[in-house]
Every structure is written in structure tokens, then in C-alpha cells.
Amino acid sequence: MRPIAVRSSVAVHAPAEFVWDFLRVYDNDPTWRSGLEKMTQSPPGPVRDGARVEETLRVLGRVVESLVEVSDVREGHSFTWRVVEGAIAEGSRSVTPTGADSCRVDIVKRVTLTGGDRLLRPLLAVVIARTERGDAQRAKRTLEEAWKIR
């Protein structure tokens, strides 16, 4: 079965370097990702190749625990991630400058459903897409507010 793939892009009115510094630290995720109940990054701080993140996410009333591994970190621009224990999912985050004080953030997520969840694909596809787009908008608001008050 093909994965559910969602790409959310938002224009952020803050410098790319400022935005990257925020998005490359998983400890910031609870401020903008909905359903996130627990997040622990090892080692803490900015992502680097091989960093691991334990997360507990609540989706449709179900608790999903995953161990995520970060790879392909391109400093100042992007990184990829994939679940190594738990659900089958992968994705990326990237920041692209569009001006001196603006950038575009792209958040990609691909989830492959297994077992009985495959029967819920139409519903889960809508929920995942809505959640990811909402998360991107929350990240935008969080970043723009932080940039204004810095």
C-alpha cells in the first residue's frame, strides 16, 4: 500500500537562520505540534546525523510511541527523519530563504499504514493532512511572534 504523503509549506516572516535555529531542535516541537505528549531527543540540542528522538503522540485517541532517527542534516537548511521503532513513517523539514527577513518552511511526512489501520486509510489520510497543515501554521505563528519580540 502506498504511503499517505503530506507536504505543508508556509511562508514565514522571519529570517531563515532564526527559523532554522528553532526547527532543528526537537525540544521546541511541543510548542507547535499538536497531539505531542512526550518528546526526548538524544543528544539534546540541535539535530545531527544519528540523533534519536523518542516521542509519544496522541492520534484519534490512540497513543503512538515512536523512536525517530535523524539523518542527512544540511546545516542551515534541512534534515530528514525516519521512525526506526514504532509506526512506519519518514519525512523532512527544510527552511529556504526568500528574502532578508523571510523564508519558506516545508514539512514533509509519509506514513505507511499496516494491519487494520489500512482499512481506515481514507479517514487517517484526512486527519494526518489536517494535523500536519495545522502544525505548519502553528509553527509559522510561533516563529513570527518570537521574531517580533526578540
PDB file of C-alpha atoms in Angstrom:
ATOM      1  CA  MET A   1       0.000   0.000   0.000  1.00  0.00           C
ATOM      2  CA  ARG A   2       1.333   3.422  -0.885  1.00  0.00           C
ATOM      3  CA  PRO A   3       2.055   5.809   1.978  1.00  0.00           C
ATOM      4  CA  ILE A   4      -0.055   8.774   2.967  1.00  0.00           C
ATOM      5  CA  ALA A   5       2.122  11.699   1.898  1.00  0.00           C
ATOM      6  CA  VAL A   6       1.631  15.264   3.115  1.00  0.00           C
ATOM      7  CA  ARG A   7       3.734  18.324   2.287  1.00  0.00           C
ATOM      8  CA  SER A   8       2.976  21.515   4.175  1.00  0.00           C
ATOM      9  CA  SER A   9       4.624  24.752   3.104  1.00  0.00           C
ATOM     10  CA  VAL A  10       4.325  28.072   4.896  1.00  0.00           C
ATOM     11  CA  ALA A  11       5.836  31.488   4.275  1.00  0.00           C
ATOM     12  CA  VAL A  12       7.371  32.794   7.491  1.00  0.00           C
ATOM     13  CA  HIS A  13       8.137  36.461   8.086  1.00  0.00           C
ATOM     14  CA  ALA A  14      11.405  35.858   9.954  1.00  0.00           C
ATOM     15  CA  PRO A  15      14.975  35.240   8.757  1.00  0.00           C
ATOM     16  CA  ALA A  16      15.815  31.713   7.625  1.00  0.00           C
ATOM     17  CA  GLU A  17      18.652  31.434  10.166  1.00  0.00           C
ATOM     18  CA  PHE A  18      16.282  32.275  13.049  1.00  0.00           C
ATOM     19  CA  VAL A  19      13.695  29.772  11.784  1.00  0.00           C
ATOM     20  CA  TRP A  20      16.295  27.034  11.247  1.00  0.00           C
ATOM     21  CA  ASP A  21      17.654  27.513  14.774  1.00  0.00           C
ATOM     22  CA  PHE A  22      14.148  26.825  16.104  1.00  0.00           C
ATOM     23  CA  LEU A  23      13.081  23.936  13.854  1.00  0.00           C
ATOM     24  CA  ARG A  24      16.317  21.982  14.227  1.00  0.00           C
ATOM     25  CA  VAL A  25      15.723  21.443  17.962  1.00  0.00           C
ATOM     26  CA  TYR A  26      13.081  18.807  18.713  1.00  0.00           C
ATOM     27  CA  ASP A  27      12.635  20.204  22.237  1.00  0.00           C
ATOM     28  CA  ASN A  28      10.750  23.081  20.551  1.00  0.00           C
ATOM     29  CA  ASP A  29       8.211  20.732  18.924  1.00  0.00           C
ATOM     30  CA  PRO A  30       5.670  20.759  21.794  1.00  0.00           C
ATOM     31  CA  THR A  31       5.099  24.480  21.127  1.00  0.00           C
ATOM     32  CA  TRP A  32       3.789  23.831  17.613  1.00  0.00           C
ATOM     33  CA  ARG A  33       2.979  20.128  17.073  1.00  0.00           C
ATOM     34  CA  SER A  34      -0.490  19.044  18.174  1.00  0.00           C
ATOM     35  CA  GLY A  35      -1.018  15.735  19.941  1.00  0.00           C
ATOM     36  CA  LEU A  36       2.585  15.551  21.094  1.00  0.00           C
ATOM     37  CA  GLU A  37       2.566  14.285  24.674  1.00  0.00           C
ATOM     38  CA  LYS A  38       6.241  13.478  25.207  1.00  0.00           C
ATOM     39  CA  MET A  39       9.452  14.290  23.369  1.00  0.00           C
ATOM     40  CA  THR A  40      13.018  13.359  24.330  1.00  0.00           C
ATOM     41  CA  GLN A  41      15.960  13.980  21.998  1.00  0.00           C
ATOM     42  CA  SER A  42      19.332  12.285  22.440  1.00  0.00           C
ATOM     43  CA  PRO A  43      21.679  14.020  22.345  1.00  0.00           C
ATOM     44  CA  PRO A  44      19.729  17.180  23.232  1.00  0.00           C
ATOM     45  CA  GLY A  45      20.165  20.396  21.272  1.00  0.00           C
ATOM     46  CA  PRO A  46      20.350  20.925  17.528  1.00  0.00           C
ATOM     47  CA  VAL A  47      19.789  17.831  15.391  1.00  0.00           C
ATOM     48  CA  ARG A  48      22.738  15.999  13.929  1.00  0.00           C
ATOM     49  CA  ASP A  49      23.070  12.830  11.914  1.00  0.00           C
ATOM     50  CA  GLY A  50      22.233   9.862  14.101  1.00  0.00           C
ATOM     51  CA  ALA A  51      20.320  11.832  16.751  1.00  0.00           C
ATOM     52  CA  ARG A  52      17.374   9.883  18.148  1.00  0.00           C
ATOM     53  CA  VAL A  53      14.052  11.176  19.353  1.00  0.00           C
ATOM     54  CA  GLU A  54      11.551   9.282  21.486  1.00  0.00           C
ATOM     55  CA  GLU A  55       8.080  10.678  21.041  1.00  0.00           C
ATOM     56  CA  THR A  56       4.618   9.903  22.282  1.00  0.00           C
ATOM     57  CA  LEU A  57       1.844  11.208  20.058  1.00  0.00           C
ATOM     58  CA  ARG A  58      -1.916  11.000  20.538  1.00  0.00           C
ATOM     59  CA  VAL A  59      -3.841  10.481  17.284  1.00  0.00           C
ATOM     60  CA  LEU A  60      -7.597   9.875  17.230  1.00  0.00           C
ATOM     61  CA  GLY A  61      -7.484   8.964  20.904  1.00  0.00           C
ATOM     62  CA  ARG A  62      -4.731   6.391  20.383  1.00  0.00           C
ATOM     63  CA  VAL A  63      -1.247   6.715  21.810  1.00  0.00           C
ATOM     64  CA  VAL A  64       1.549   6.139  19.284  1.00  0.00           C
ATOM     65  CA  GLU A  65       5.088   5.733  20.604  1.00  0.00           C
ATOM     66  CA  SER A  66       7.977   6.004  18.171  1.00  0.00           C
ATOM     67  CA  LEU A  67      11.729   6.148  18.076  1.00  0.00           C
ATOM     68  CA  VAL A  68      12.849   8.540  15.338  1.00  0.00           C
ATOM     69  CA  GLU A  69      16.328   8.785  13.834  1.00  0.00           C
ATOM     70  CA  VAL A  70      17.621  11.954  12.180  1.00  0.00           C
ATOM     71  CA  SER A  71      19.825  11.869   9.078  1.00  0.00           C
ATOM     72  CA  ASP A  72      21.048  13.944   6.168  1.00  0.00           C
ATOM     73  CA  VAL A  73      21.384  17.124   8.224  1.00  0.00           C
ATOM     74  CA  ARG A  74      22.231  20.004   5.898  1.00  0.00           C
ATOM     75  CA  GLU A  75      23.195  22.747   8.315  1.00  0.00           C
ATOM     76  CA  GLY A  76      21.113  25.875   7.926  1.00  0.00           C
ATOM     77  CA  HIS A  77      18.689  24.192   5.540  1.00  0.00           C
ATOM     78  CA  SER A  78      17.193  20.742   6.170  1.00  0.00           C
ATOM     79  CA  PHE A  79      17.178  17.318   7.731  1.00  0.00           C
ATOM     80  CA  THR A  80      15.348  14.048   7.218  1.00  0.00           C
ATOM     81  CA  TRP A  81      13.942  11.670   9.783  1.00  0.00           C
ATOM     82  CA  ARG A  82      12.500   8.182   9.868  1.00  0.00           C
ATOM     83  CA  VAL A  83      10.848   6.052  12.513  1.00  0.00           C
ATOM     84  CA  VAL A  84      13.115   3.142  13.440  1.00  0.00           C
ATOM     85  CA  GLU A  85      10.800   1.669  16.108  1.00  0.00           C
ATOM     86  CA  GLY A  86       7.036   2.071  16.005  1.00  0.00           C
ATOM     87  CA  ALA A  87       4.907   3.245  13.097  1.00  0.00           C
ATOM     88  CA  ILE A  88       6.272   3.239   9.554  1.00  0.00           C
ATOM     89  CA  ALA A  89       6.901   6.902   8.805  1.00  0.00           C
ATOM     90  CA  GLU A  90       9.526   9.248   7.411  1.00  0.00           C
ATOM     91  CA  GLY A  91       9.818  12.857   6.430  1.00  0.00           C
ATOM     92  CA  SER A  92      11.841  16.033   6.410  1.00  0.00           C
ATOM     93  CA  ARG A  93      11.973  19.667   7.465  1.00  0.00           C
ATOM     94  CA  SER A  94      13.557  22.384   5.370  1.00  0.00           C
ATOM     95  CA  VAL A  95      13.985  26.139   5.513  1.00  0.00           C
ATOM     96  CA  THR A  96      14.593  28.159   2.333  1.00  0.00           C
ATOM     97  CA  PRO A  97      15.375  31.885   2.432  1.00  0.00           C
ATOM     98  CA  THR A  98      13.033  34.050   0.339  1.00  0.00           C
ATOM     99  CA  GLY A  99      14.353  37.442   1.476  1.00  0.00           C
ATOM    100  CA  ALA A 100      16.414  39.076   4.217  1.00  0.00           C
ATOM    101  CA  ASP A 101      13.632  38.623   6.795  1.00  0.00           C
ATOM    102  CA  SER A 102      11.537  35.867   5.256  1.00  0.00           C
ATOM    103  CA  CYS A 103      11.702  32.209   4.340  1.00  0.00           C
ATOM    104  CA  ARG A 104       9.636  29.188   3.354  1.00  0.00           C
ATOM    105  CA  VAL A 105       9.296  26.187   5.647  1.00  0.00           C
ATOM    106  CA  ASP A 106       8.499  22.815   4.086  1.00  0.00           C
ATOM    107  CA  ILE A 107       7.445  19.939   6.313  1.00  0.00           C
ATOM    108  CA  VAL A 108       7.035  16.529   4.667  1.00  0.00           C
ATOM    109  CA  LYS A 109       5.572  13.406   6.250  1.00  0.00           C
ATOM    110  CA  ARG A 110       4.949   9.976   4.737  1.00  0.00           C
ATOM    111  CA  VAL A 111       3.093   7.359   6.774  1.00  0.00           C
ATOM    112  CA  THR A 112       2.594   3.755   5.657  1.00  0.00           C
ATOM    113  CA  LEU A 113      -0.376   2.099   7.307  1.00  0.00           C
ATOM    114  CA  THR A 114      -0.236  -1.528   8.413  1.00  0.00           C
ATOM    115  CA  GLY A 115      -2.689  -4.077   9.771  1.00  0.00           C
ATOM    116  CA  GLY A 116      -6.217  -2.916  10.483  1.00  0.00           C
ATOM    117  CA  ASP A 117      -5.209   0.713  10.077  1.00  0.00           C
ATOM    118  CA  ARG A 118      -5.164   0.145   6.315  1.00  0.00           C
ATOM    119  CA  LEU A 119      -8.958  -0.064   6.448  1.00  0.00           C
ATOM    120  CA  LEU A 120      -9.037   3.421   7.964  1.00  0.00           C
ATOM    121  CA  ARG A 121      -6.858   4.930   5.239  1.00  0.00           C
ATOM    122  CA  PRO A 122      -9.406   7.491   3.969  1.00  0.00           C
ATOM    123  CA  LEU A 123     -10.070   8.812   7.487  1.00  0.00           C
ATOM    124  CA  LEU A 124      -6.422   8.716   8.569  1.00  0.00           C
ATOM    125  CA  ALA A 125      -5.306  10.485   5.385  1.00  0.00           C
ATOM    126  CA  VAL A 126      -7.639  13.392   6.177  1.00  0.00           C
ATOM    127  CA  VAL A 127      -6.609  13.508   9.845  1.00  0.00           C
ATOM    128  CA  ILE A 128      -2.878  13.383   9.055  1.00  0.00           C
ATOM    129  CA  ALA A 129      -3.162  16.077   6.365  1.00  0.00           C
ATOM    130  CA  ARG A 130      -5.227  18.361   8.607  1.00  0.00           C
ATOM    131  CA  THR A 131      -2.880  17.849  11.558  1.00  0.00           C
ATOM    132  CA  GLU A 132       0.274  18.492   9.520  1.00  0.00           C
ATOM    133  CA  ARG A 133      -1.148  21.646   7.935  1.00  0.00           C
ATOM    134  CA  GLY A 134      -2.292  22.895  11.336  1.00  0.00           C
ATOM    135  CA  ASP A 135       1.147  22.172  12.780  1.00  0.00           C
ATOM    136  CA  ALA A 136       2.811  24.154   9.986  1.00  0.00           C
ATOM    137  CA  GLN A 137       0.512  27.117  10.665  1.00  0.00           C
ATOM    138  CA  ARG A 138       1.258  26.905  14.416  1.00  0.00           C
ATOM    139  CA  ALA A 139       4.993  26.826  13.656  1.00  0.00           C
ATOM    140  CA  LYS A 140       4.570  29.926  11.472  1.00  0.00           C
ATOM    141  CA  ARG A 141       2.687  31.823  14.208  1.00  0.00           C
ATOM    142  CA  THR A 142       5.132  30.724  16.919  1.00  0.00           C
ATOM    143  CA  LEU A 143       8.153  31.768  14.857  1.00  0.00           C
ATOM    144  CA  GLU A 144       6.733  35.110  13.741  1.00  0.00           C
ATOM    145  CA  GLU A 145       5.696  36.023  17.305  1.00  0.00           C
ATOM    146  CA  ALA A 146       9.137  35.027  18.647  1.00  0.00           C
ATOM    147  CA  TRP A 147      10.862  37.077  15.927  1.00  0.00           C
ATOM    148  CA  LYS A 148       8.769  40.156  16.765  1.00  0.00           C
ATOM    149  CA  ILE A 149       9.581  40.059  20.494  1.00  0.00           C
ATOM    150  CA  ARG A 150      13.275  39.073  20.269  1.00  0.00           C
TER     151      ARG A 150
END
